[in-house]
mmCIF file of C-alpha atoms and ligand atoms in Angstrom:
data_model
loop_
_atom_site.group_PDB
_atom_site.id
_atom_site.type_symbol
_atom_site.label_atom_id
_atom_site.label_comp_id
_atom_site.label_asym_id
_atom_site.label_seq_id
_atom_site.Cartn_x
_atom_site.Cartn_y
_atom_site.Cartn_z
ATOM 1 C CA MET A 1 -40.058 49.131 -37.246
ATOM 2 C CA SER A 2 -37.793 49.042 -34.403
ATOM 3 C CA MET A 3 -37.667 46.458 -31.130
ATOM 4 C CA ALA A 4 -38.259 49.811 -28.922
ATOM 5 C CA GLU A 5 -41.398 50.886 -31.394
ATOM 6 C CA ALA A 6 -42.630 47.750 -31.446
ATOM 7 C CA VAL A 7 -42.915 48.263 -28.086
ATOM 8 C CA LEU A 8 -44.106 50.588 -27.552
ATOM 9 C CA GLN A 9 -46.902 49.687 -29.889
ATOM 10 C CA GLY A 10 -48.050 47.257 -27.363
ATOM 11 C CA GLU A 11 -46.565 44.227 -29.452
ATOM 12 C CA ILE A 12 -46.626 41.715 -27.069
ATOM 13 C CA ARG A 13 -43.753 39.637 -28.894
ATOM 14 C CA ALA A 14 -41.655 42.549 -28.845
ATOM 15 C CA ILE A 15 -41.873 42.776 -25.432
ATOM 16 C CA SER A 16 -40.628 39.291 -24.507
ATOM 17 C CA ARG A 17 -37.923 39.306 -26.859
ATOM 18 C CA LEU A 18 -36.800 42.563 -25.402
ATOM 19 C CA ILE A 19 -36.817 41.585 -21.825
ATOM 20 C CA SER A 20 -35.847 37.961 -22.883
ATOM 21 C CA LYS A 21 -32.859 40.325 -23.961
ATOM 22 C CA ILE A 22 -32.365 41.954 -20.780
ATOM 23 C CA GLU A 23 -32.030 38.519 -19.360
ATOM 24 C CA ASN A 24 -28.995 37.688 -21.736
ATOM 25 C CA GLY A 25 -27.429 41.005 -21.149
ATOM 26 C CA GLU A 26 -27.507 41.808 -24.565
ATOM 27 C CA PRO A 27 -25.211 45.531 -25.121
ATOM 28 C CA ASP A 28 -28.363 45.390 -27.516
ATOM 29 C CA ALA A 29 -31.851 45.679 -24.628
ATOM 30 C CA LEU A 30 -29.615 49.584 -24.063
ATOM 31 C CA GLU A 31 -30.096 51.101 -26.992
ATOM 32 C CA GLN A 32 -33.734 50.134 -27.186
ATOM 33 C CA LEU A 33 -34.003 51.126 -24.005
ATOM 34 C CA LYS A 34 -32.997 54.175 -24.594
ATOM 35 C CA GLN A 35 -35.342 55.085 -26.545
ATOM 36 C CA LEU A 36 -37.291 53.951 -24.289
ATOM 37 C CA TYR A 37 -36.988 56.167 -21.198
ATOM 38 C CA GLN A 38 -38.874 58.294 -22.630
ATOM 39 C CA HIS A 39 -42.401 57.042 -22.434
ATOM 40 C CA THR A 40 -41.382 55.401 -19.035
ATOM 41 C CA GLY A 41 -42.828 57.259 -15.051
ATOM 42 C CA ASN A 42 -47.104 56.751 -16.048
ATOM 43 C CA ALA A 43 -47.640 52.666 -14.322
ATOM 44 C CA VAL A 44 -48.388 52.421 -11.135
ATOM 45 C CA VAL A 45 -45.393 49.461 -9.746
ATOM 46 C CA ILE A 46 -46.578 47.254 -7.026
ATOM 47 C CA GLY A 47 -44.543 45.185 -5.222
ATOM 48 C CA LEU A 48 -46.223 42.520 -3.017
ATOM 49 C CA THR A 49 -43.715 40.711 -0.751
ATOM 50 C CA GLY A 50 -44.080 38.239 2.376
ATOM 51 C CA ALA A 51 -42.957 34.614 3.614
ATOM 52 C CA PRO A 52 -41.788 31.855 1.373
ATOM 53 C CA GLY A 53 -46.412 30.295 0.985
ATOM 54 C CA ALA A 54 -48.035 33.199 3.015
ATOM 55 C CA GLY A 55 -50.410 34.002 -0.386
ATOM 56 C CA LYS A 56 -48.465 36.524 -3.239
ATOM 57 C CA SER A 57 -49.586 34.173 -6.100
ATOM 58 C CA THR A 58 -52.992 34.108 -4.717
ATOM 59 C CA LEU A 59 -53.124 37.199 -3.894
ATOM 60 C CA THR A 60 -52.310 38.478 -6.911
ATOM 61 C CA ASN A 61 -54.104 36.719 -9.443
ATOM 62 C CA GLN A 62 -57.286 38.328 -7.455
ATOM 63 C CA LEU A 63 -55.912 41.882 -7.960
ATOM 64 C CA ILE A 64 -55.213 40.699 -11.532
ATOM 65 C CA SER A 65 -59.063 40.422 -11.579
ATOM 66 C CA ASN A 66 -59.384 43.283 -9.879
ATOM 67 C CA TYR A 67 -57.283 45.625 -11.423
ATOM 68 C CA LEU A 68 -58.721 43.993 -15.500
ATOM 69 C CA GLU A 69 -62.160 44.419 -14.575
ATOM 70 C CA LYS A 70 -61.078 47.752 -14.398
ATOM 71 C CA GLY A 71 -59.723 47.147 -17.551
ATOM 72 C CA PHE A 72 -56.547 48.112 -16.271
ATOM 73 C CA LYS A 73 -53.083 46.484 -18.556
ATOM 74 C CA VAL A 74 -51.984 44.986 -15.625
ATOM 75 C CA ALA A 75 -48.019 43.073 -16.075
ATOM 76 C CA VAL A 76 -46.575 40.553 -13.415
ATOM 77 C CA ILE A 77 -42.998 40.019 -12.624
ATOM 78 C CA ALA A 78 -42.690 37.239 -10.591
ATOM 79 C CA VAL A 79 -39.547 36.810 -9.046
ATOM 80 C CA ASP A 80 -39.907 33.329 -8.282
ATOM 81 C CA PRO A 81 -40.278 30.858 -11.321
ATOM 82 C CA SER A 82 -42.289 28.307 -9.324
ATOM 83 C CA SER A 83 -45.108 31.200 -8.847
ATOM 84 C CA VAL A 84 -47.840 29.965 -9.977
ATOM 85 C CA PHE A 85 -50.402 32.429 -12.237
ATOM 86 C CA THR A 86 -53.816 31.596 -12.966
ATOM 87 C CA GLY A 87 -54.308 35.416 -14.919
ATOM 88 C CA GLY A 88 -56.590 36.484 -12.013
ATOM 89 C CA GLY A 89 -58.847 33.172 -12.990
ATOM 90 C CA VAL A 90 -59.896 34.493 -17.132
ATOM 91 C CA LEU A 91 -58.833 30.822 -17.746
ATOM 92 C CA GLY A 92 -60.318 28.455 -14.950
ATOM 93 C CA ASP A 93 -58.153 26.867 -14.948
ATOM 94 C CA ARG A 94 -53.865 26.949 -13.587
ATOM 95 C CA ILE A 95 -51.861 28.027 -16.081
ATOM 96 C CA ARG A 96 -47.731 28.135 -16.581
ATOM 97 C CA MET A 97 -48.500 31.206 -20.214
ATOM 98 C CA PRO A 98 -48.126 34.829 -19.720
ATOM 99 C CA GLN A 99 -50.620 36.175 -21.694
ATOM 100 C CA VAL A 100 -54.518 34.767 -21.163
ATOM 101 C CA HIS A 101 -56.039 38.129 -21.695
ATOM 102 C CA LYS A 102 -54.896 41.265 -24.232
ATOM 103 C CA ASN A 103 -54.886 43.346 -21.166
ATOM 104 C CA LEU A 104 -52.368 41.283 -18.769
ATOM 105 C CA TYR A 105 -48.357 40.385 -19.279
ATOM 106 C CA ILE A 106 -46.960 37.831 -17.190
ATOM 107 C CA ARG A 107 -42.955 37.390 -16.777
ATOM 108 C CA SER A 108 -41.263 34.817 -14.616
ATOM 109 C CA LEU A 109 -37.398 36.530 -13.876
ATOM 110 C CA ALA A 110 -35.264 33.149 -12.495
ATOM 111 C CA THR A 111 -32.393 34.286 -9.042
ATOM 112 C CA ARG A 112 -30.748 31.676 -11.031
ATOM 113 C CA GLY A 113 -27.967 33.031 -12.544
ATOM 114 C CA TYR A 114 -28.248 36.483 -12.701
ATOM 115 C CA LEU A 115 -25.247 36.086 -10.114
ATOM 116 C CA GLY A 116 -26.777 40.110 -8.288
ATOM 117 C CA GLY A 117 -28.060 41.153 -11.929
ATOM 118 C CA LEU A 118 -31.372 39.984 -10.959
ATOM 119 C CA SER A 119 -32.335 43.672 -9.429
ATOM 120 C CA LYS A 120 -30.888 45.295 -12.343
ATOM 121 C CA ALA A 121 -32.966 43.241 -15.112
ATOM 122 C CA ILE A 122 -36.330 44.180 -12.606
ATOM 123 C CA GLY A 123 -35.603 46.847 -12.894
ATOM 124 C CA LYS A 124 -35.281 47.179 -17.133
ATOM 125 C CA THR A 125 -38.260 44.855 -17.136
ATOM 126 C CA ILE A 126 -40.248 47.436 -15.090
ATOM 127 C CA LYS A 127 -39.509 50.008 -18.077
ATOM 128 C CA VAL A 128 -40.136 48.193 -21.016
ATOM 129 C CA LEU A 129 -43.814 47.052 -19.387
ATOM 130 C CA ASP A 130 -44.403 50.469 -18.194
ATOM 131 C CA ALA A 131 -43.684 51.715 -21.854
ATOM 132 C CA ALA A 132 -45.149 49.457 -22.882
ATOM 133 C CA GLY A 133 -49.105 51.117 -21.357
ATOM 134 C CA TYR A 134 -49.048 48.300 -18.437
ATOM 135 C CA GLN A 135 -50.794 50.889 -15.851
ATOM 136 C CA ARG A 136 -50.274 49.163 -13.232
ATOM 137 C CA ILE A 137 -47.587 46.091 -12.823
ATOM 138 C CA ILE A 138 -47.173 44.026 -9.295
ATOM 139 C CA ILE A 139 -43.739 42.359 -8.355
ATOM 140 C CA GLU A 140 -44.430 39.251 -6.344
ATOM 141 C CA THR A 141 -40.448 38.426 -4.509
ATOM 142 C CA VAL A 142 -40.353 36.828 -1.198
ATOM 143 C CA GLY A 143 -38.666 38.033 1.733
ATOM 144 C CA THR A 144 -38.363 41.626 3.516
ATOM 145 C CA GLY A 145 -36.230 44.074 3.671
ATOM 146 C CA GLN A 146 -32.976 41.138 3.602
ATOM 147 C CA SER A 147 -33.320 39.856 0.397
ATOM 148 C CA GLU A 148 -30.989 40.222 -2.584
ATOM 149 C CA ILE A 149 -34.200 41.663 -4.397
ATOM 150 C CA GLU A 150 -34.766 45.172 -2.036
ATOM 151 C CA ILE A 151 -38.369 46.131 -3.299
ATOM 152 C CA ARG A 152 -38.234 49.464 -2.312
ATOM 153 C CA ASN A 153 -35.647 50.230 -4.720
ATOM 154 C CA PHE A 154 -38.576 49.404 -7.954
ATOM 155 C CA ALA A 155 -42.056 49.970 -6.162
ATOM 156 C CA GLN A 156 -44.285 52.486 -5.282
ATOM 157 C CA VAL A 157 -46.582 51.056 -3.224
ATOM 158 C CA VAL A 158 -45.171 47.895 -1.409
ATOM 159 C CA VAL A 159 -47.346 45.961 0.109
ATOM 160 C CA VAL A 160 -46.810 43.237 2.568
ATOM 161 C CA VAL A 161 -48.062 39.794 3.106
ATOM 162 C CA ASN A 162 -48.644 37.851 6.627
ATOM 163 C CA THR A 163 -50.613 35.704 7.925
ATOM 164 C CA PRO A 164 -52.060 34.899 11.176
ATOM 165 C CA ASN A 165 -50.308 32.203 13.932
ATOM 166 C CA MET A 166 -46.752 33.979 13.753
ATOM 167 C CA GLY A 167 -47.189 33.221 17.200
ATOM 168 C CA ASP A 168 -44.132 33.959 18.836
ATOM 169 C CA ASP A 169 -42.479 34.514 15.396
ATOM 170 C CA ILE A 170 -43.334 38.249 15.346
ATOM 171 C CA GLN A 171 -40.288 39.188 16.399
ATOM 172 C CA THR A 172 -39.207 38.067 13.860
ATOM 173 C CA LEU A 173 -40.796 41.130 11.577
ATOM 174 C CA LYS A 174 -40.145 43.580 13.736
ATOM 175 C CA ALA A 175 -38.988 46.679 12.972
ATOM 176 C CA GLY A 176 -37.065 45.849 9.357
ATOM 177 C CA ILE A 177 -39.981 44.704 8.327
ATOM 178 C CA MET A 178 -42.934 47.348 9.568
ATOM 179 C CA GLU A 179 -40.334 50.025 7.832
ATOM 180 C CA ILE A 180 -40.674 48.836 4.526
ATOM 181 C CA GLY A 181 -44.649 48.223 4.204
ATOM 182 C CA ASP A 182 -46.959 50.700 2.974
ATOM 183 C CA ILE A 183 -50.196 48.459 3.720
ATOM 184 C CA TYR A 184 -49.940 45.658 5.892
ATOM 185 C CA ILE A 185 -52.247 42.888 5.022
ATOM 186 C CA VAL A 186 -53.321 39.745 7.272
ATOM 187 C CA ASN A 187 -54.113 37.001 4.909
ATOM 188 C CA LYS A 188 -55.852 33.600 5.632
ATOM 189 C CA ALA A 189 -57.437 35.095 7.417
ATOM 190 C CA ASP A 190 -60.096 32.570 7.226
ATOM 191 C CA LEU A 191 -57.340 30.662 9.574
ATOM 192 C CA PRO A 192 -57.745 31.259 13.429
ATOM 193 C CA GLU A 193 -56.164 34.064 15.178
ATOM 194 C CA ALA A 194 -55.873 36.190 12.471
ATOM 195 C CA ASP A 195 -57.895 38.387 14.676
ATOM 196 C CA ARG A 196 -54.254 38.319 16.498
ATOM 197 C CA THR A 197 -52.286 39.578 13.576
ATOM 198 C CA VAL A 198 -54.174 41.829 13.239
ATOM 199 C CA SER A 199 -54.039 43.644 16.406
ATOM 200 C CA ASP A 200 -49.992 42.762 16.850
ATOM 201 C CA LEU A 201 -49.262 43.754 13.901
ATOM 202 C CA ILE A 202 -51.085 47.415 14.797
ATOM 203 C CA LYS A 203 -49.584 48.178 17.485
ATOM 204 C CA MET A 204 -46.080 47.036 15.529
ATOM 205 C CA SER A 205 -46.474 50.073 13.339
ATOM 206 C CA GLN A 206 -47.947 52.589 16.214
ATOM 207 C CA ILE A 207 -44.720 51.699 17.798
ATOM 208 C CA VAL A 208 -43.089 52.347 14.126
ATOM 209 C CA GLY A 209 -44.989 55.976 14.016
ATOM 210 C CA PRO A 210 -46.691 56.908 10.444
ATOM 211 C CA LYS A 211 -44.899 56.950 7.391
ATOM 212 C CA HIS A 212 -43.621 59.459 5.101
ATOM 213 C CA GLY A 213 -44.962 62.622 7.011
ATOM 214 C CA GLY A 214 -47.807 61.582 7.737
ATOM 215 C CA TRP A 215 -49.993 57.893 6.096
ATOM 216 C CA MET A 216 -50.722 55.355 8.993
ATOM 217 C CA PRO A 217 -49.860 52.137 7.411
ATOM 218 C CA PRO A 218 -53.348 49.907 7.729
ATOM 219 C CA VAL A 219 -53.629 46.879 8.274
ATOM 220 C CA LEU A 220 -55.896 44.913 5.935
ATOM 221 C CA LYS A 221 -57.904 40.992 6.403
ATOM 222 C CA VAL A 222 -57.505 39.235 3.660
ATOM 223 C CA ILE A 223 -58.987 35.519 2.609
ATOM 224 C CA ALA A 224 -56.768 35.979 -1.021
ATOM 225 C CA ALA A 225 -58.686 32.126 -1.196
ATOM 226 C CA ASP A 226 -62.210 33.231 -2.000
ATOM 227 C CA GLY A 227 -61.456 37.540 -2.527
ATOM 228 C CA THR A 228 -62.131 38.404 0.334
ATOM 229 C CA GLY A 229 -60.933 41.872 1.554
ATOM 230 C CA VAL A 230 -59.467 42.264 -1.900
ATOM 231 C CA PRO A 231 -61.780 45.183 -3.498
ATOM 232 C CA GLU A 232 -60.386 46.837 0.421
ATOM 233 C CA LEU A 233 -56.588 46.303 -1.016
ATOM 234 C CA VAL A 234 -56.969 47.608 -4.135
ATOM 235 C CA ALA A 235 -58.758 50.647 -2.691
ATOM 236 C CA GLU A 236 -55.340 51.263 -0.140
ATOM 237 C CA ILE A 237 -53.149 50.458 -3.154
ATOM 238 C CA GLU A 238 -54.435 53.850 -5.260
ATOM 239 C CA LYS A 239 -54.968 55.944 -1.885
ATOM 240 C CA TYR A 240 -51.817 55.708 -1.359
ATOM 241 C CA TYR A 241 -50.550 55.925 -4.430
ATOM 242 C CA LEU A 242 -52.517 59.564 -3.975
ATOM 243 C CA TYR A 243 -51.156 59.767 -1.247
ATOM 244 C CA ALA A 244 -47.450 59.561 -1.990
ATOM 245 C CA SER A 245 -48.032 61.619 -4.764
ATOM 246 C CA SER A 246 -49.370 64.599 -3.767
ATOM 247 C CA ALA A 247 -47.043 64.373 -0.472
ATOM 248 C CA GLY A 248 -44.283 64.022 -2.229
ATOM 249 C CA VAL A 249 -43.798 60.873 -1.467
ATOM 250 C CA LEU A 250 -43.462 59.724 -5.761
ATOM 251 C CA SER A 251 -40.447 62.424 -6.910
ATOM 252 C CA MET A 252 -38.631 61.219 -3.547
ATOM 253 C CA ASN A 253 -38.212 57.674 -3.883
ATOM 254 C CA LYS A 254 -38.026 59.192 -8.239
ATOM 255 C CA LEU A 255 -34.783 60.665 -6.715
ATOM 256 C CA ALA A 256 -33.545 58.037 -4.142
ATOM 257 C CA MET A 257 -33.933 54.994 -7.479
ATOM 258 C CA ALA A 258 -32.252 57.501 -9.187
ATOM 259 C CA LYS A 259 -29.883 58.113 -7.773
ATOM 260 C CA ASN A 260 -29.564 53.501 -6.926
ATOM 261 C CA GLU A 261 -29.867 53.867 -10.594
ATOM 262 C CA LEU A 262 -27.333 55.726 -11.461
ATOM 263 C CA MET A 263 -24.657 54.253 -8.579
ATOM 264 C CA GLU A 264 -24.852 50.336 -10.422
ATOM 265 C CA GLU A 265 -24.475 51.386 -14.138
ATOM 266 C CA LEU A 266 -21.895 53.627 -13.049
ATOM 267 C CA LYS A 267 -19.914 50.820 -10.775
ATOM 268 C CA GLU A 268 -20.474 47.796 -13.517
ATOM 269 C CA ALA A 269 -18.466 50.699 -16.277
ATOM 270 C CA ILE A 270 -16.370 51.553 -13.727
ATOM 271 C CA LEU A 271 -15.365 48.220 -13.132
ATOM 272 C CA ALA A 272 -15.238 46.834 -16.585
ATOM 273 C CA GLU A 273 -12.423 49.768 -17.431
ATOM 274 C CA ALA A 274 -10.765 49.177 -14.776
ATOM 275 C CA LEU A 275 -10.495 45.294 -14.433
ATOM 276 C CA GLN A 276 -9.930 46.066 -18.402
ATOM 277 C CA LYS A 277 -6.753 48.188 -17.438
ATOM 278 C CA LEU A 278 -5.341 46.409 -15.506
ATOM 279 C CA GLN A 279 -5.008 43.250 -17.469
ATOM 280 C CA GLU A 280 -3.722 44.551 -19.708
ATOM 281 C CA ASN A 281 -0.980 45.951 -18.142
ATOM 282 C CA GLY A 282 -0.671 42.535 -15.786
ATOM 283 C CA LYS A 283 -0.730 44.310 -12.576
ATOM 284 C CA TRP A 284 -4.703 42.624 -12.350
ATOM 285 C CA GLU A 285 -2.312 38.880 -12.868
ATOM 286 C CA GLU A 286 0.383 39.576 -11.225
ATOM 287 C CA CYS A 287 -1.215 41.078 -7.740
ATOM 288 C CA SER A 288 -3.770 38.378 -7.967
ATOM 289 C CA SER A 289 -1.462 35.909 -7.758
ATOM 290 C CA GLN A 290 1.773 37.134 -5.068
ATOM 291 C CA VAL A 291 -1.822 37.634 -2.697
ATOM 292 C CA ALA A 292 -2.644 34.353 -3.262
ATOM 293 C CA LYS A 293 1.520 32.803 -2.193
ATOM 294 C CA GLY A 294 0.534 35.509 1.192
ATOM 295 C CA GLU A 295 3.486 37.637 -0.560
ATOM 296 C CA LEU A 296 0.853 40.386 -0.081
ATOM 297 C CA ASP A 297 -2.872 41.186 1.867
ATOM 298 C CA PRO A 298 -5.819 41.477 -0.008
ATOM 299 C CA TRP A 299 -6.379 44.554 1.278
ATOM 300 C CA THR A 300 -2.642 46.236 0.635
ATOM 301 C CA GLY A 301 -3.418 44.550 -2.792
ATOM 302 C CA ALA A 302 -5.790 46.681 -3.531
ATOM 303 C CA GLU A 303 -4.467 49.979 -2.238
ATOM 304 C CA HIS A 304 -1.831 48.868 -5.243
ATOM 305 C CA LEU A 305 -4.455 48.107 -7.617
ATOM 306 C CA LEU A 306 -6.413 52.185 -7.189
ATOM 307 C CA LYS A 307 -2.995 53.822 -7.260
ATOM 308 C CA CYS A 308 -1.632 51.768 -10.951
ATOM 309 C CA LEU A 309 -5.092 52.810 -11.826
ATOM 310 C CA LYS A 310 -4.644 56.909 -10.857
ATOM 311 C CA GLN A 311 -0.923 57.036 -12.773
HETATM 312 N N1 GTP B 1 -56.686 28.980 4.153
HETATM 313 C C1 GTP B 1 -56.096 29.765 2.809
HETATM 314 N N2 GTP B 1 -55.860 29.263 2.813
HETATM 315 C C2 GTP B 1 -54.597 30.618 1.561
HETATM 316 C C3 GTP B 1 -55.308 32.096 0.644
HETATM 317 N N3 GTP B 1 -54.350 32.395 -0.470
HETATM 318 C C4 GTP B 1 -53.709 31.960 0.165
HETATM 319 N N4 GTP B 1 -53.639 30.066 0.416
HETATM 320 C C5 GTP B 1 -53.066 28.955 -0.330
HETATM 321 O O1 GTP B 1 -51.655 28.584 0.606
HETATM 322 C C6 GTP B 1 -50.950 28.421 -0.315
HETATM 323 C C7 GTP B 1 -49.605 29.633 -0.878
HETATM 324 O O2 GTP B 1 -49.814 29.944 -1.425
HETATM 325 P P1 GTP B 1 -49.214 30.879 -2.884
HETATM 326 O O3 GTP B 1 -50.187 32.679 -3.519
HETATM 327 O O4 GTP B 1 -48.740 30.055 -3.492
HETATM 328 O O5 GTP B 1 -48.332 31.644 -1.844
HETATM 329 P P2 GTP B 1 -46.686 32.437 -1.965
HETATM 330 O O6 GTP B 1 -46.421 33.508 -0.839
HETATM 331 O O7 GTP B 1 -46.529 33.248 -3.657
HETATM 332 O O8 GTP B 1 -45.806 31.046 -2.368
HETATM 333 P P3 GTP B 1 -43.903 31.502 -2.269
HETATM 334 O O9 GTP B 1 -44.536 31.500 -4.111
HETATM 335 O O10 GTP B 1 -44.118 29.298 -2.715
HETATM 336 O O11 GTP B 1 -43.124 32.132 -2.167
HETATM 337 C C8 GTP B 1 -51.432 27.804 -0.855
HETATM 338 O O12 GTP B 1 -51.536 26.569 -1.152
HETATM 339 C C9 GTP B 1 -52.851 28.413 -1.053
HETATM 340 O O13 GTP B 1 -54.272 28.118 -2.180
HETATM 341 C C10 GTP B 1 -55.805 31.588 2.193
HETATM 342 O O14 GTP B 1 -56.568 33.144 1.805
HETATM 343 N N5 GTP B 1 -57.256 30.908 2.889
HETATM 344 MG MG1 MG B 2 -45.544 32.830 -5.035
#
């Protein structure tokens, strides 16, 4: 049985090995992914994003429990290896193990060492998990919008996790985050000022107005620490997904994701080919040392190299 076939059977070891190959950039991974691609497109990908310490991992654990209870196969991708997952409380202890329940798979992808390739690794990892039959894939990322990882490129449902007492810092949220979320939550609603934060967020979302031709992102109060508000959050996630499917938002996003993915692959392929050619004919070294010596500026240098490629 090929690795791809084993992944399709949902074999954990094959899934883990393939994701490692993706992480390491092994070319063989692409051959497996090509076989898996036609089996993808069934998972709902949920992005959880928010400031460090907002409670994303705690909330992820709650979502895991909720979805497992509903009988879903759930996978989690943590783009932050420091996050700790309990497996949705399936085991009592906090445990850093990927496999604590037969319907659960947890994987961390580290930001270190990827040199900008992390987002590609995420995209491919999602495809593996989707093909392996995980129906809900949760991605935890720190940051909102400006970070290297643009969660919107991967997730069909984006949940932005806020906390009370943002006080004057609410200014820092501004339009940027109000554009990325499909659902906003105020986690740690057991703390004071939660209601004020909720009403601030509602005001801001009213200024931005409905998204995607009619969806008004709801603002929910949640206490991830004890699960309060989690069933309501799950209901909103599912509701948004249905809305987005029927309103054509998902197919629009799919086209944007396809373009993004093709662009990334193409950039890499074109660059590799170009560099190889320029290295073979010596132009790369020649031009680089001219720029280094100050005989040539890098802009003219790049134009010159481009001309060489066209010859
Ligand atoms: N009071 C209160 N504390 C909470 C709640 N949810 C999470 N916390 C606490 O907030 C802290 C951060 O929680 P995490 O779930 O690790 O937050 P995170 O957003 O994943 O953090 P990073 O991954 O480091 O960005 C922990 O000490 C949690 O126990 C809540 O609902 N109420
Ligand atoms: Mg975390």
